[in-house]
XYZ file of C-alpha atoms in Angstrom:
774
model
C -24.755 24.946 -19.975
C -20.946 24.371 -19.558
C -19.565 20.763 -19.705
C -18.733 21.015 -15.958
C -22.193 22.018 -14.968
C -23.492 19.231 -17.170
C -21.568 16.836 -15.121
C -22.882 18.206 -11.862
C -26.357 17.974 -13.210
C -25.790 14.445 -14.267
C -24.490 13.537 -10.868
C -27.515 15.088 -9.064
C -29.856 12.772 -11.000
C -27.679 9.717 -10.378
C -29.934 7.198 -8.690
C -28.704 3.804 -9.941
C -25.175 2.364 -10.503
C -26.723 1.128 -13.935
C -25.996 4.765 -15.153
C -22.237 3.701 -15.131
C -22.920 1.186 -17.771
C -20.740 1.452 -21.059
C -21.875 0.572 -24.570
C -20.298 0.884 -27.901
C -21.402 3.562 -30.327
C -24.112 2.555 -32.845
C -21.679 2.442 -35.804
C -19.539 -0.030 -33.978
C -22.346 -2.234 -32.648
C -23.253 -2.941 -36.182
C -19.952 -4.778 -36.621
C -20.586 -7.269 -33.846
C -22.248 -10.695 -34.213
C -25.794 -10.951 -33.122
C -24.738 -13.635 -30.657
C -21.682 -15.360 -29.530
C -21.805 -18.058 -26.708
C -18.094 -17.899 -25.964
C -16.058 -14.637 -26.180
C -12.265 -14.254 -25.569
C -10.813 -10.831 -25.056
C -7.050 -10.971 -25.225
C -5.160 -7.796 -24.158
C -1.516 -7.344 -25.073
C 0.793 -4.781 -26.417
C 2.269 -7.353 -28.936
C 0.708 -9.534 -31.638
C 2.325 -11.015 -34.623
C 1.601 -9.036 -37.895
C 0.719 -6.062 -35.901
C 4.118 -5.805 -34.175
C 7.544 -7.238 -34.923
C 8.300 -8.267 -31.411
C 8.274 -11.942 -30.519
C 7.641 -13.556 -27.103
C 4.420 -12.183 -25.789
C 3.086 -11.446 -29.361
C 3.767 -15.091 -30.416
C 1.996 -16.415 -27.455
C -1.157 -14.333 -28.032
C -1.096 -15.140 -31.712
C -1.071 -18.835 -30.994
C -3.671 -18.577 -28.233
C -6.170 -16.640 -30.421
C -5.779 -19.273 -33.131
C -6.419 -22.075 -30.804
C -9.419 -20.475 -29.163
C -10.966 -19.424 -32.641
C -10.621 -23.065 -33.813
C -12.422 -24.096 -30.685
C -15.335 -21.785 -31.630
C -14.623 -18.718 -29.494
C -15.364 -15.211 -30.755
C -11.850 -13.612 -30.217
C -11.290 -9.911 -29.630
C -7.842 -8.349 -29.348
C -7.103 -5.219 -27.342
C -3.789 -4.167 -28.665
C -2.297 -1.926 -26.112
C 0.290 0.928 -26.435
C -0.863 1.287 -30.037
C -2.123 4.569 -31.465
C -3.686 3.084 -34.530
C -7.526 3.215 -34.608
C -8.867 -0.091 -35.700
C -12.594 0.755 -35.003
C -13.206 -2.957 -34.386
C -12.115 -4.083 -37.866
C -9.806 -7.059 -38.340
C -8.187 -8.642 -41.390
C -6.773 -11.390 -39.304
C -8.805 -14.687 -39.493
C -8.558 -15.585 -35.892
C -9.750 -12.290 -34.704
C -13.175 -11.141 -34.928
C -12.424 -7.574 -33.832
C -9.307 -5.495 -32.938
C -9.509 -2.308 -30.790
C -6.723 -0.198 -29.307
C -7.466 0.909 -25.776
C -6.397 4.476 -26.799
C -9.436 4.676 -29.129
C -11.945 3.934 -26.275
C -13.342 7.533 -26.238
C -13.917 7.306 -30.082
C -15.789 3.938 -29.972
C -17.688 4.024 -26.793
C -20.593 6.031 -25.420
C -19.104 7.387 -22.154
C -20.713 9.513 -19.480
C -19.209 12.557 -17.767
C -17.787 10.386 -14.893
C -15.933 8.035 -17.375
C -14.567 11.003 -19.192
C -13.336 12.634 -15.918
C -11.576 9.442 -14.915
C -9.794 9.072 -18.158
C -8.673 12.720 -18.032
C -7.435 12.514 -14.586
C -5.292 9.441 -15.550
C -4.113 11.006 -18.730
C -2.879 14.112 -16.872
C -0.771 12.037 -14.487
C 2.780 11.785 -15.986
C 3.030 8.303 -14.485
C -0.609 7.352 -14.743
C -0.752 7.930 -18.419
C 1.488 4.806 -18.922
C -0.572 2.702 -16.601
C -3.849 3.967 -15.429
C -5.034 5.474 -18.674
C -4.535 2.224 -20.585
C -5.801 0.052 -17.682
C -9.098 2.269 -17.446
C -9.549 2.198 -21.217
C -9.199 -1.671 -21.298
C -11.760 -1.842 -18.436
C -14.247 0.400 -20.200
C -14.041 -1.729 -23.424
C -14.292 -5.019 -21.455
C -17.428 -3.637 -19.722
C -18.991 -2.675 -23.064
C -18.332 -6.158 -24.351
C -19.934 -7.679 -21.335
C -22.983 -5.334 -21.742
C -23.146 -6.314 -25.389
C -23.265 -10.028 -24.732
C -24.903 -10.356 -21.239
C -25.678 -14.101 -21.732
C -22.231 -15.060 -22.932
C -19.219 -16.458 -21.204
C -16.643 -13.686 -21.596
C -12.960 -14.772 -20.948
C -10.559 -11.890 -20.609
C -6.796 -12.501 -20.476
C -4.086 -9.991 -19.797
C -0.257 -10.254 -19.717
C 0.916 -9.361 -16.170
C 3.554 -7.053 -17.489
C 2.490 -3.395 -17.611
C -0.526 -4.243 -15.469
C -2.920 -3.426 -18.330
C -5.598 -5.645 -16.543
C -5.303 -3.841 -13.203
C -8.550 -1.853 -13.349
C -10.526 -4.651 -15.067
C -9.303 -7.323 -12.676
C -10.111 -5.076 -9.727
C -13.647 -4.446 -10.970
C -14.278 -8.079 -11.312
C -12.903 -8.761 -7.876
C -15.432 -6.270 -6.584
C -18.206 -7.954 -8.383
C -18.804 -5.502 -11.143
C -18.499 -7.617 -14.194
C -20.743 -10.467 -13.278
C -20.343 -14.268 -12.626
C -20.053 -15.052 -16.417
C -17.003 -12.854 -16.983
C -13.676 -14.546 -16.125
C -10.409 -12.598 -15.715
C -7.017 -14.189 -16.254
C -3.441 -13.248 -16.177
C -0.524 -15.053 -17.729
C 2.857 -13.854 -16.438
C 5.554 -13.520 -19.051
C 7.796 -11.680 -16.737
C 7.651 -8.513 -14.645
C 9.569 -5.245 -14.505
C 11.060 -6.330 -11.188
C 12.524 -9.374 -12.885
C 13.509 -7.371 -15.887
C 15.443 -5.015 -13.614
C 17.288 -7.882 -11.919
C 18.225 -9.796 -15.089
C 19.217 -6.520 -16.997
C 21.455 -5.602 -14.037
C 19.667 -2.319 -13.805
C 20.958 -1.542 -10.258
C 20.698 2.226 -10.718
C 17.249 3.308 -11.733
C 15.539 6.421 -12.909
C 12.014 7.490 -12.544
C 11.381 5.754 -9.273
C 7.558 6.501 -9.166
C 7.227 4.811 -12.604
C 8.776 1.581 -11.247
C 6.802 1.642 -8.134
C 3.586 1.867 -10.116
C 4.536 -1.088 -12.377
C 5.492 -3.167 -9.492
C 2.090 -2.644 -7.780
C -0.059 -2.950 -10.895
C 1.600 -6.234 -12.054
C 1.485 -7.891 -8.689
C -2.059 -6.976 -7.951
C -3.230 -8.107 -11.421
C -1.388 -11.387 -10.872
C -2.898 -12.026 -7.417
C -6.595 -10.927 -7.911
C -7.238 -12.504 -11.352
C -9.859 -15.191 -11.313
C -7.327 -17.521 -13.184
C -3.446 -16.913 -12.957
C -1.096 -18.890 -15.213
C 2.668 -19.220 -15.112
C 4.344 -21.041 -18.003
C 7.538 -21.665 -16.138
C 8.227 -22.927 -12.662
C 11.398 -20.937 -12.765
C 9.613 -17.620 -13.297
C 7.008 -18.494 -10.673
C 9.664 -19.039 -8.049
C 11.307 -15.678 -9.103
C 8.103 -13.940 -8.641
C 7.411 -15.597 -5.325
C 10.815 -14.362 -4.142
C 9.465 -10.744 -4.637
C 6.542 -11.469 -2.366
C 3.888 -12.172 -4.975
C 1.075 -14.336 -3.569
C -1.157 -16.460 -5.747
C -1.824 -19.894 -4.325
C -4.411 -20.372 -7.047
C -1.840 -19.930 -9.837
C -1.609 -22.929 -12.220
C 1.312 -23.956 -14.411
C 0.219 -23.622 -18.143
C 2.911 -23.789 -20.831
C 2.625 -21.791 -23.964
C 1.072 -23.451 -27.081
C 3.802 -24.710 -29.488
C 3.664 -22.136 -32.276
C 3.245 -23.345 -35.879
C 6.113 -22.465 -37.865
C 6.220 -22.624 -41.679
C 9.318 -24.502 -43.014
C 7.913 -25.094 -46.564
C 7.965 -21.505 -47.914
C 10.713 -18.795 -47.817
C 9.829 -15.139 -48.356
C 11.496 -13.490 -51.378
C 13.327 -11.066 -49.200
C 14.972 -13.974 -47.289
C 15.758 -15.914 -50.393
C 17.704 -12.875 -51.740
C 19.659 -12.759 -48.560
C 20.534 -16.533 -48.667
C 21.559 -16.504 -52.288
C 23.488 -13.160 -51.882
C 24.836 -11.687 -48.724
C 24.554 -14.829 -46.491
C 25.933 -17.247 -49.114
C 29.013 -18.763 -47.320
C 30.947 -21.898 -46.855
C 31.535 -20.986 -43.267
C 29.622 -22.302 -40.294
C 26.776 -19.938 -39.368
C 26.751 -19.387 -35.597
C 23.574 -17.440 -34.743
C 22.672 -15.231 -31.718
C 18.825 -15.490 -31.713
C 16.989 -12.884 -29.617
C 16.844 -9.205 -28.630
C 20.405 -7.934 -28.459
C 20.514 -7.118 -24.761
C 22.298 -8.270 -21.773
C 19.545 -10.373 -20.312
C 19.511 -12.517 -23.444
C 23.184 -13.142 -22.849
C 24.566 -10.896 -25.423
C 27.734 -10.225 -23.407
C 28.275 -13.918 -22.704
C 27.944 -14.732 -26.288
C 30.393 -12.088 -27.494
C 33.026 -12.908 -24.914
C 32.836 -16.549 -25.614
C 33.171 -16.061 -29.339
C 36.270 -13.891 -28.729
C 37.864 -16.534 -26.578
C 37.792 -19.157 -29.338
C 41.014 -20.337 -30.808
C 41.767 -18.619 -34.125
C 41.795 -22.043 -35.747
C 38.099 -22.321 -34.754
C 36.862 -18.703 -35.101
C 38.038 -18.550 -38.811
C 35.611 -21.303 -39.619
C 32.570 -19.294 -38.451
C 30.312 -16.582 -39.639
C 28.463 -14.797 -36.737
C 24.882 -13.734 -37.396
C 22.874 -11.725 -34.953
C 19.058 -11.844 -35.296
C 17.352 -9.445 -33.040
C 16.419 -5.930 -32.149
C 19.101 -3.416 -31.391
C 18.372 -1.799 -28.008
C 20.116 0.561 -25.575
C 22.161 -1.553 -23.171
C 21.340 -1.123 -19.369
C 24.068 -2.576 -17.213
C 26.142 0.192 -15.567
C 29.423 -0.393 -17.657
C 27.517 -0.489 -20.978
C 24.699 2.048 -20.506
C 26.274 4.517 -22.871
C 26.217 2.084 -25.696
C 23.428 0.324 -27.863
C 23.882 -3.352 -28.836
C 25.326 -2.592 -32.235
C 27.865 -0.205 -30.766
C 28.939 -2.747 -28.198
C 29.332 -5.492 -30.972
C 31.267 -3.176 -33.097
C 33.613 -2.364 -30.309
C 34.137 -5.919 -29.262
C 34.365 -7.641 -32.421
C 35.920 -4.948 -34.633
C 37.645 -6.433 -37.730
C 38.661 -9.771 -35.849
C 35.348 -11.637 -36.033
C 33.248 -11.515 -39.155
C 29.520 -10.827 -38.321
C 26.259 -9.544 -39.667
C 23.367 -8.022 -37.722
C 19.648 -8.212 -38.913
C 17.153 -6.331 -36.792
C 13.747 -5.931 -38.588
C 12.589 -9.364 -39.276
C 9.172 -10.643 -38.345
C 9.319 -14.103 -36.429
C 8.388 -16.041 -39.492
C 11.245 -14.284 -41.544
C 13.846 -15.007 -38.968
C 12.768 -18.768 -38.784
C 12.821 -18.959 -42.646
C 16.344 -17.516 -42.721
C 17.637 -19.977 -40.064
C 15.983 -22.906 -41.785
C 17.530 -21.891 -45.069
C 21.156 -21.806 -43.913
C 23.273 -24.964 -44.169
C 23.364 -26.634 -40.819
C 23.554 -23.368 -38.554
C 24.254 -23.474 -34.859
C 21.643 -21.350 -32.965
C 22.676 -19.992 -29.645
C 20.135 -19.340 -26.936
C 22.277 -17.627 -24.281
C 19.813 -15.825 -21.727
C 20.952 -15.371 -18.246
C 17.494 -16.201 -16.919
C 14.368 -17.162 -19.007
C 10.696 -17.615 -18.424
C 9.268 -19.833 -21.225
C 10.763 -18.359 -24.336
C 9.083 -18.831 -27.655
C 12.521 -18.746 -29.305
C 13.194 -22.250 -27.765
C 9.813 -23.356 -28.925
C 10.588 -22.334 -32.419
C 14.145 -23.333 -32.727
C 13.366 -26.619 -31.185
C 11.086 -27.499 -34.244
C 13.935 -26.891 -36.698
C 16.552 -29.587 -37.498
C 19.561 -27.485 -36.308
C 22.160 -27.690 -33.737
C 21.281 -25.731 -30.416
C 23.562 -24.352 -27.755
C 21.435 -23.172 -24.801
C 22.071 -21.834 -21.298
C 21.001 -24.210 -18.624
C 18.231 -22.026 -17.117
C 14.858 -23.226 -16.167
C 12.998 -21.574 -19.041
C 14.935 -23.364 -21.805
C 14.757 -26.681 -20.073
C 11.231 -26.488 -19.694
C 10.382 -25.324 -23.261
C 12.531 -27.889 -24.906
C 11.157 -30.442 -22.593
C 7.729 -29.691 -23.631
C 8.818 -30.440 -27.254
C 10.745 -33.595 -26.249
C 13.649 -32.174 -28.109
C 16.965 -33.457 -26.917
C 19.021 -34.380 -30.048
C 21.993 -32.089 -30.833
C 21.136 -29.719 -27.837
C 24.182 -28.727 -25.745
C 24.000 -26.895 -22.390
C 26.333 -24.328 -20.825
C 26.398 -22.438 -17.385
C 24.290 -19.246 -17.760
C 26.479 -16.107 -17.748
C 29.751 -18.129 -17.999
C 31.565 -17.136 -21.201
C 34.091 -19.876 -20.578
C 31.422 -22.648 -20.378
C 29.867 -21.159 -23.483
C 33.110 -21.075 -25.414
C 33.706 -24.858 -24.549
C 30.153 -25.791 -25.547
C 30.087 -23.819 -28.843
C 33.655 -25.232 -29.684
C 32.070 -28.689 -29.186
C 29.173 -27.894 -31.497
C 31.504 -26.491 -34.157
C 33.711 -29.604 -34.030
C 30.608 -31.815 -34.521
C 29.400 -29.892 -37.500
C 27.323 -30.598 -39.624
C 24.717 -32.274 -37.518
C 21.089 -33.324 -38.594
C 19.181 -33.796 -35.378
C 15.901 -35.831 -34.985
C 12.938 -33.532 -34.405
C 9.660 -34.642 -32.931
C 6.708 -34.537 -35.517
C 4.141 -31.928 -35.982
C 1.580 -34.405 -34.987
C 3.148 -34.864 -31.491
C 3.272 -30.987 -31.114
C -0.378 -30.843 -32.113
C -1.257 -33.411 -29.431
C 0.606 -31.343 -26.775
C -1.496 -28.249 -27.947
C -4.690 -30.136 -27.658
C -3.980 -31.134 -24.131
C -2.913 -27.591 -23.185
C -6.186 -26.187 -24.605
C -8.333 -28.892 -22.863
C -6.414 -27.989 -19.640
C -7.181 -24.342 -19.949
C -10.806 -24.976 -20.619
C -11.063 -27.188 -17.618
C -9.589 -24.459 -15.460
C -12.218 -22.045 -16.715
C -15.014 -24.554 -16.122
C -13.605 -25.219 -12.640
C -13.686 -21.557 -11.825
C -17.311 -21.066 -13.285
C -18.648 -23.793 -11.010
C -17.499 -22.052 -7.817
C -20.290 -19.711 -6.823
C -20.823 -17.748 -3.578
C -23.916 -17.870 -1.740
C -25.794 -14.627 -1.805
C -25.033 -12.524 1.418
C -26.258 -9.156 2.732
C -23.914 -8.542 5.770
C -25.054 -6.085 8.191
C -23.369 -2.753 7.712
C -22.881 0.014 10.506
C -22.575 3.570 9.400
C -21.019 5.787 11.927
C -21.693 9.521 11.838
C -19.841 12.040 13.835
C -21.934 15.065 14.251
C -19.845 17.694 16.010
C -21.300 20.672 14.118
C -24.974 21.328 13.900
C -24.821 22.797 10.406
C -26.986 22.369 7.284
C -24.950 19.420 5.924
C -25.641 17.374 9.111
C -29.305 16.800 8.378
C -28.685 16.670 4.516
C -26.189 13.800 5.279
C -28.895 11.824 7.293
C -31.319 12.341 4.658
C -29.016 10.788 1.927
C -28.316 7.857 4.079
C -32.087 7.280 4.692
C -32.438 6.867 0.941
C -29.841 4.048 0.638
C -30.853 1.034 -1.467
C -29.200 -1.374 0.992
C -31.503 -2.627 3.748
C -29.382 -4.425 6.323
C -28.204 -1.209 7.735
C -27.374 0.374 11.091
C -26.748 4.058 11.654
C -25.076 5.376 14.677
C -24.821 9.149 15.257
C -22.345 10.335 17.804
C -22.836 14.005 18.749
C -21.040 16.314 21.281
C -23.486 18.046 23.761
C -24.335 21.664 23.135
C -27.538 23.782 22.922
C -27.367 24.087 19.203
C -26.625 20.448 18.724
C -29.487 19.241 20.865
C -31.907 21.186 18.657
C -30.586 19.578 15.545
C -30.569 16.165 17.167
C -34.240 16.532 18.275
C -35.107 17.172 14.639
C -33.112 14.234 13.551
C -34.589 11.827 16.055
C -38.035 12.743 14.782
C -37.187 12.264 11.264
C -35.095 9.042 11.611
C -36.503 6.928 14.393
C -34.399 4.003 13.358
C -31.153 5.827 13.837
C -29.208 5.613 17.158
C -28.083 8.812 18.559
C -25.293 8.718 21.127
C -24.368 11.641 23.151
C -20.719 12.362 24.290
C -19.735 14.822 26.938
C -16.100 14.613 26.033
C -14.354 16.562 23.398
C -13.171 13.484 21.464
C -10.528 13.450 18.790
C -11.749 12.031 15.424
C -9.949 8.734 16.064
C -11.382 8.291 19.490
C -14.924 8.867 18.222
C -14.401 6.283 15.518
C -13.201 3.780 18.093
C -16.167 4.440 20.365
C -18.575 3.810 17.257
C -16.812 0.644 16.344
C -17.360 -0.587 20.031
C -21.006 0.169 19.719
C -21.549 -1.218 16.134
C -23.340 -4.588 15.594
C -22.562 -4.921 11.890
C -20.019 -7.114 10.246
C -18.726 -4.017 8.470
C -18.404 -0.435 9.524
C -18.257 2.709 7.525
C -17.416 6.081 9.102
C -19.054 8.898 7.062
C -18.345 12.689 7.456
C -21.398 14.907 7.309
C -20.025 17.140 4.570
C -19.738 14.208 2.108
C -22.752 13.178 -0.014
C -23.656 9.488 -0.188
C -24.943 8.358 -3.586
C -28.105 6.106 -3.157
C -26.263 2.871 -3.872
C -23.185 3.606 -1.879
C -23.600 0.983 0.803
C -25.089 -1.493 -1.615
C -21.995 -1.448 -3.802
C -19.560 -1.294 -0.884
C -21.195 -4.425 0.542
C -21.339 -6.268 -2.752
C -17.586 -5.545 -3.250
C -16.869 -6.887 0.375
C -18.736 -10.090 -0.214
C -17.315 -10.670 -3.805
C -13.677 -10.118 -2.795
C -14.112 -11.550 0.744
C -12.357 -8.328 1.681
C -11.418 -6.541 4.871
C -11.099 -3.121 3.364
C -13.173 -1.734 0.443
C -12.450 1.529 -1.174
C -14.031 3.533 -4.159
C -12.830 6.321 -6.403
C -12.838 9.642 -4.734
C -14.676 12.472 -6.435
C -15.092 16.015 -5.346
C -17.734 18.607 -6.435
C -17.461 22.346 -6.286
C -16.659 24.862 -8.759
C -15.578 21.854 -10.803
C -16.080 18.144 -10.637
C -12.841 16.149 -10.389
C -11.826 12.534 -9.814
C -9.549 13.605 -6.947
C -8.111 10.071 -6.297
C -8.238 7.026 -8.570
C -7.152 4.950 -5.564
C -3.972 3.154 -6.443
C -3.640 1.677 -2.936
C 0.118 1.090 -3.108
C 1.782 1.402 0.284
C 4.784 3.296 -1.308
C 2.453 5.714 -2.780
C 0.392 6.075 0.343
C 3.571 6.909 2.442
C 4.106 10.009 0.200
C 0.758 11.260 1.529
C -0.220 13.935 -1.057
C -3.859 13.655 -0.070
C -6.002 16.603 0.735
C -8.915 14.466 2.309
C -9.428 11.356 4.264
C -10.889 8.357 2.444
C -14.354 7.002 2.939
C -13.910 3.207 3.197
C -15.776 0.149 4.373
C -13.867 -1.987 6.886
C -14.640 -5.340 8.451
C -15.276 -5.153 12.130
C -12.604 -7.782 12.552
C -9.979 -5.397 11.002
C -11.180 -2.474 13.223
C -10.883 -4.624 16.255
C -7.362 -5.689 15.293
C -6.224 -2.171 14.431
C -7.682 0.713 16.516
C -7.858 4.189 15.117
C -5.112 6.655 16.278
C -6.543 8.935 18.896
C -4.069 11.688 18.489
C -5.864 15.063 18.209
C -5.951 17.186 14.914
C -5.339 14.086 12.816
C -7.876 13.967 9.929
C -6.607 11.195 7.587
C -7.347 8.347 10.110
C -9.056 6.075 7.656
C -5.954 6.107 5.549
C -4.145 4.598 8.550
C -6.523 1.537 8.258
C -6.168 1.218 4.650
C -2.243 1.246 5.056
C -2.370 -1.291 7.779
C -4.622 -3.584 5.561
C -2.068 -3.246 2.767
C 0.910 -3.806 5.048
C -0.435 -6.927 6.496
C -1.672 -8.479 3.323
C -5.388 -8.395 4.020
C -7.866 -8.676 1.216
C -8.862 -5.480 -0.336
C -11.492 -4.459 -2.956
C -11.647 -1.460 -5.217
C -14.905 -0.083 -6.772
C -13.860 1.866 -9.821
C -16.686 4.551 -9.756
C -17.578 7.155 -7.090
C -20.001 6.043 -4.333
C -19.914 9.380 -2.582
C -19.028 12.886 -3.363
C -16.753 15.133 -1.432
C -17.251 19.019 -1.183
C -14.419 20.882 -2.837
C -14.235 23.281 0.052
C -11.009 24.333 1.885
C -12.962 24.137 5.181
C -13.190 20.286 4.745
C -9.797 19.623 3.152
C -6.516 18.816 4.954
C -4.367 21.965 4.741
C -1.093 21.582 2.733
C 0.865 22.693 5.705
C -0.520 19.619 7.614
C 0.471 17.012 5.128
C 3.976 16.486 6.776
C 2.182 15.888 10.158
C -0.251 13.442 8.571
C 2.650 11.659 6.770
C 4.556 11.381 10.053
C 1.657 9.942 12.025
C 0.862 7.551 9.231
C 4.452 6.223 9.406
C 4.290 6.080 13.131
C 0.992 4.102 12.906
C 2.539 1.575 10.613
C 5.679 1.230 12.861
C 3.482 0.006 15.729
C 2.231 -3.066 13.827
C 3.952 -6.199 14.938
C 6.643 -7.105 12.466
C 5.331 -10.727 12.290
C 2.120 -9.456 10.738
C 3.821 -7.714 7.809
C 3.339 -9.250 4.466
C 6.568 -10.350 2.738
C 5.496 -8.350 -0.349
C 5.180 -5.074 1.596
C 8.651 -5.592 3.229
C 10.180 -6.371 -0.186
C 8.650 -3.188 -1.654
C 9.637 -0.945 1.356
C 13.215 -2.255 1.113
C 13.225 -1.705 -2.649
C 11.884 1.628 -2.308
C 14.434 2.640 0.306
C 17.252 1.352 -1.861
C 15.964 3.323 -4.873
C 15.489 6.433 -2.830
C 18.888 6.161 -1.398
C 20.269 6.028 -4.999
C 18.131 9.091 -5.743
C 19.473 10.692 -2.634
C 23.079 9.974 -3.662
C 22.346 11.386 -7.033
C 20.687 14.305 -5.407
C 23.696 14.733 -2.967
C 26.096 14.736 -5.819
C 24.053 17.401 -7.610
C 23.834 19.350 -4.421
C 27.622 19.075 -3.928
C 28.223 20.492 -7.429
C 25.651 23.033 -7.032
C 26.988 24.023 -3.582
C 30.475 24.465 -5.138
C 29.109 26.746 -7.807
C 27.154 28.607 -5.328
C 30.380 29.081 -3.235
C 32.284 30.270 -6.210
C 29.538 32.606 -7.149
C 29.389 33.874 -3.659
C 33.137 34.334 -3.379
C 33.232 36.089 -6.737
C 30.517 38.438 -5.508
C 32.288 38.914 -2.372
C 35.592 39.749 -4.065
C 33.714 41.877 -6.604
C 32.207 43.865 -3.511
C 35.643 44.021 -2.004
C 37.275 45.213 -5.167
C 34.666 47.849 -5.457
C 35.231 48.998 -1.811
C 39.047 49.016 -2.690
C 38.518 51.084 -5.699
C 36.254 53.472 -3.847
C 38.802 53.762 -1.055
C 41.478 54.442 -3.642
C 39.406 57.016 -5.426
C 38.885 58.848 -1.969
C 42.522 58.528 -1.250
C 43.372 59.954 -4.577
C 40.913 62.709 -4.043
C 42.510 63.486 -0.598
C 45.993 63.478 -2.103
C 45.135 65.787 -4.947
C 43.369 68.079 -2.407
C 46.575 68.152 -0.166
C 48.671 68.760 -3.258
C 46.468 71.657 -4.153
C 46.673 73.038 -0.709
C 50.425 72.553 -0.663
C 50.768 74.340 -4.016
C 48.617 77.215 -2.698
C 50.831 77.624 0.403
C 53.960 77.565 -1.665
C 52.511 80.133 -4.126
C 51.616 82.451 -1.222
C 55.024 81.996 0.306
C 56.849 82.899 -2.936
C 54.676 86.010 -3.428
C-alpha cells in the first residue's frame, strides 16, 4: 500500500477527533517525570548558553529560573535551531529542551500531521512561519496529552509568531481549560522596520505573514504581557488590539560581578589595558541601537576631549539597513567614519556574562545606551546594576528599565537620535570622570523580582477562574442540491451521522423531474430534514441568502454536496465558536483524490485573501448575526462567496476561530474547482464586496495593513517599472539591431543583384563589341 493510499484509508476510518491526538515516542516518554502539577513551556529563538544573543534570550533565561525556583517543571522549545536535543537538558532550570524542527523525530504523528507539516515546509514563506508554528503546536499538544491533569502554561515571544498555531488552537478550545497560552511582546517586525528606517522592503509576502502572525498571537493569547508602555503604544498605533494586555516588566537578571572569565582577564591585562577613559557602545551594532548617533557624536567632540578616550564597541556586527548605509555592515561603517582619527576596538562574539565582566573590569568606564527607540532592554537592566557612568537616550524603554531598578545616580540623558545632544552629554560624563555611583542592592532587586513573579502567578490564577458555561448553540446546515447526482444523497448520509445533536438541516433544491425523484428518496430517509423547493434559477449567493432567512440556528454552515463531512465536523465547529465567542470559524482545508493534500492551511490574512489564489470556496461556520449584517453576493457564476464573508469578518475586526485539523474533505476534481481562468473575476468581486462595507465599520488594523500593503506594492511596482524600463530599452536596441541587420541583409542582397545585372550587361556589351569588330 502506498503512503498516499494509507492516508486515504486512515481518513476513511476517522470517526473521532481523538485520532488527531499527538504523543511522544516511547524513548522520549521515558525521560519525562511521572507527574508534574505545574508545567511551563517557554518558546523562544534565543536562550542564554544556547545562543549568544541577549534581549529575548536573557528574558527567557531569567523567567525559566524564577519558575523553576517556584516549583515549575520547565520545558524550552528553542526555535530556529537545527540541533536535535531529544528532550535532554544540561541546564538546571530546564527539565527538557526540544527544537520544533525535531518534532517529526520525537512525536508519533498521523498522516494528517505529516501532510500539514509538508505543506508548510514546501511554502517558501510558510517554512519560516507556519512550519515552526505547527511544530510548536504539535509539541505543546503532546505535552498536554502527557500531563492531562497538570496546569500547562505556554509562553511565546510575539515576534516571528511562533505561537500562532498553538494560540489559535487554544482559542478554538482544542487544548483544554488547564492550558494557558501567553505572549510577551519584545517588539515586532513592524516596529523593527520603523526603527531600522527600512523604508524600501524586499520580500513583501514575508513581511505580510510576519505582521499577521505576530498581531494575531498577541491578540488571541489567554494572557498578553507588555514590559514597556512605550512599546505597547507603538503596537497600538499599528492597530493591534488587546484590551486584556497587562504591563509586566522583565525580571531583573542576576549578573555575576565577582568572577571574571580567563578570556576577559587576558583582554583587561593586555589589549584593553589603558590609561584612557573607556567609552563603550553596548548593544547590536545597528542603526536602531543608535550606532550612527554615537559615531557622529564622538566625531564631533573637541580634540582635547576625544584624545582622552578609548572607544569600545561591544555588540554583534550586522548589515546596516537604512537606505544610505545598506551597502555597508557595521564594521565597515565604523571604519569609514573613524578611520585613524578615533582609536576604537570592536568585540562581537561575547556571551552576555562575558561582556558584563569586561565592563565591570574596566576602570570607571562610561557606557552609552543610544537606541532611537527601545522596548524594555535587558542592556539597561544589566548596566544599571554595575557602578558605572551611564549615558542613555531619553526613550521610554530606558526610563522604564532604570526606573524599575531605582537607578538614578550618574545617569545622564540625551535626546534620542540627536548627535549634538549626545555629544554634549558624553562630554559632561567625560568631564566628571571618574565617578563611583550608588547602586541599589541585590536584595532590593530580588524583592522586585518576587513581586513580579507574584503578579504573573496572580494573572494566571485569575484567568483560570474564568470559565464559560457549557453551551450547545443550534446550528443550521444549508444544502444546495441543484444536481441529483450520487454525491447528493451521500452528503445527506454523512450529515445524518454527525455527533452534534442540536442541528437543523435545510435542503434547497431546484425543481426538475430528476431532482424530484432524489428528493422523494431523501425525504423518506431523513424525515427530520427540511426540503425547500425553488422554482427560480438562483445564483449560489442568492440560494445561501434564502437559506439564512429560513434558518433558526444561532450559527449557519453552507455545505456543498461534493464535500464530505467528517462525523465530528459540526461538533468541533460549534465548540470553537463557543470557546472563541467567534462570528466566523474556519478549519484547515484538505482535498482527496489521486492524492491527499492540505490544500489551505487557512492563514486568514486580508492581504493574503485579496490575492485570491484559491481553487475552491471555504466551508465555514458563521453566526446568524454576521450573515444578517453581511449578505452574500448574488452575482451569478461566483463560487467563492464564503470567502467574501470571511474577508468581511476580518475587515471589520470580528472575532474569528481556526480549527487546525480538517473537519471536511473536498474532492480533488476539476469539476468542483474554481477554474484558474476565473480567479481574476473572483478576485475582482471579492474586492468589490469589501468596498461596499461602510468605512466606519473597518478595523483600524486592517486599514493600516491595506495602506502598508499598498505602500510596499507601489515600491515593488516602482522597482518593477525600473526593471521594465531597462528591459524595454534592451528590447528596443535588440529590435533595432535585428531591424538593421535585416535591412543590411536586404541591401546586401540588392547589391549582389545589381552586381549580377552589371556583370550581365557588361557581358552583353562585350559580346556586341566583339560581333561588331568581327
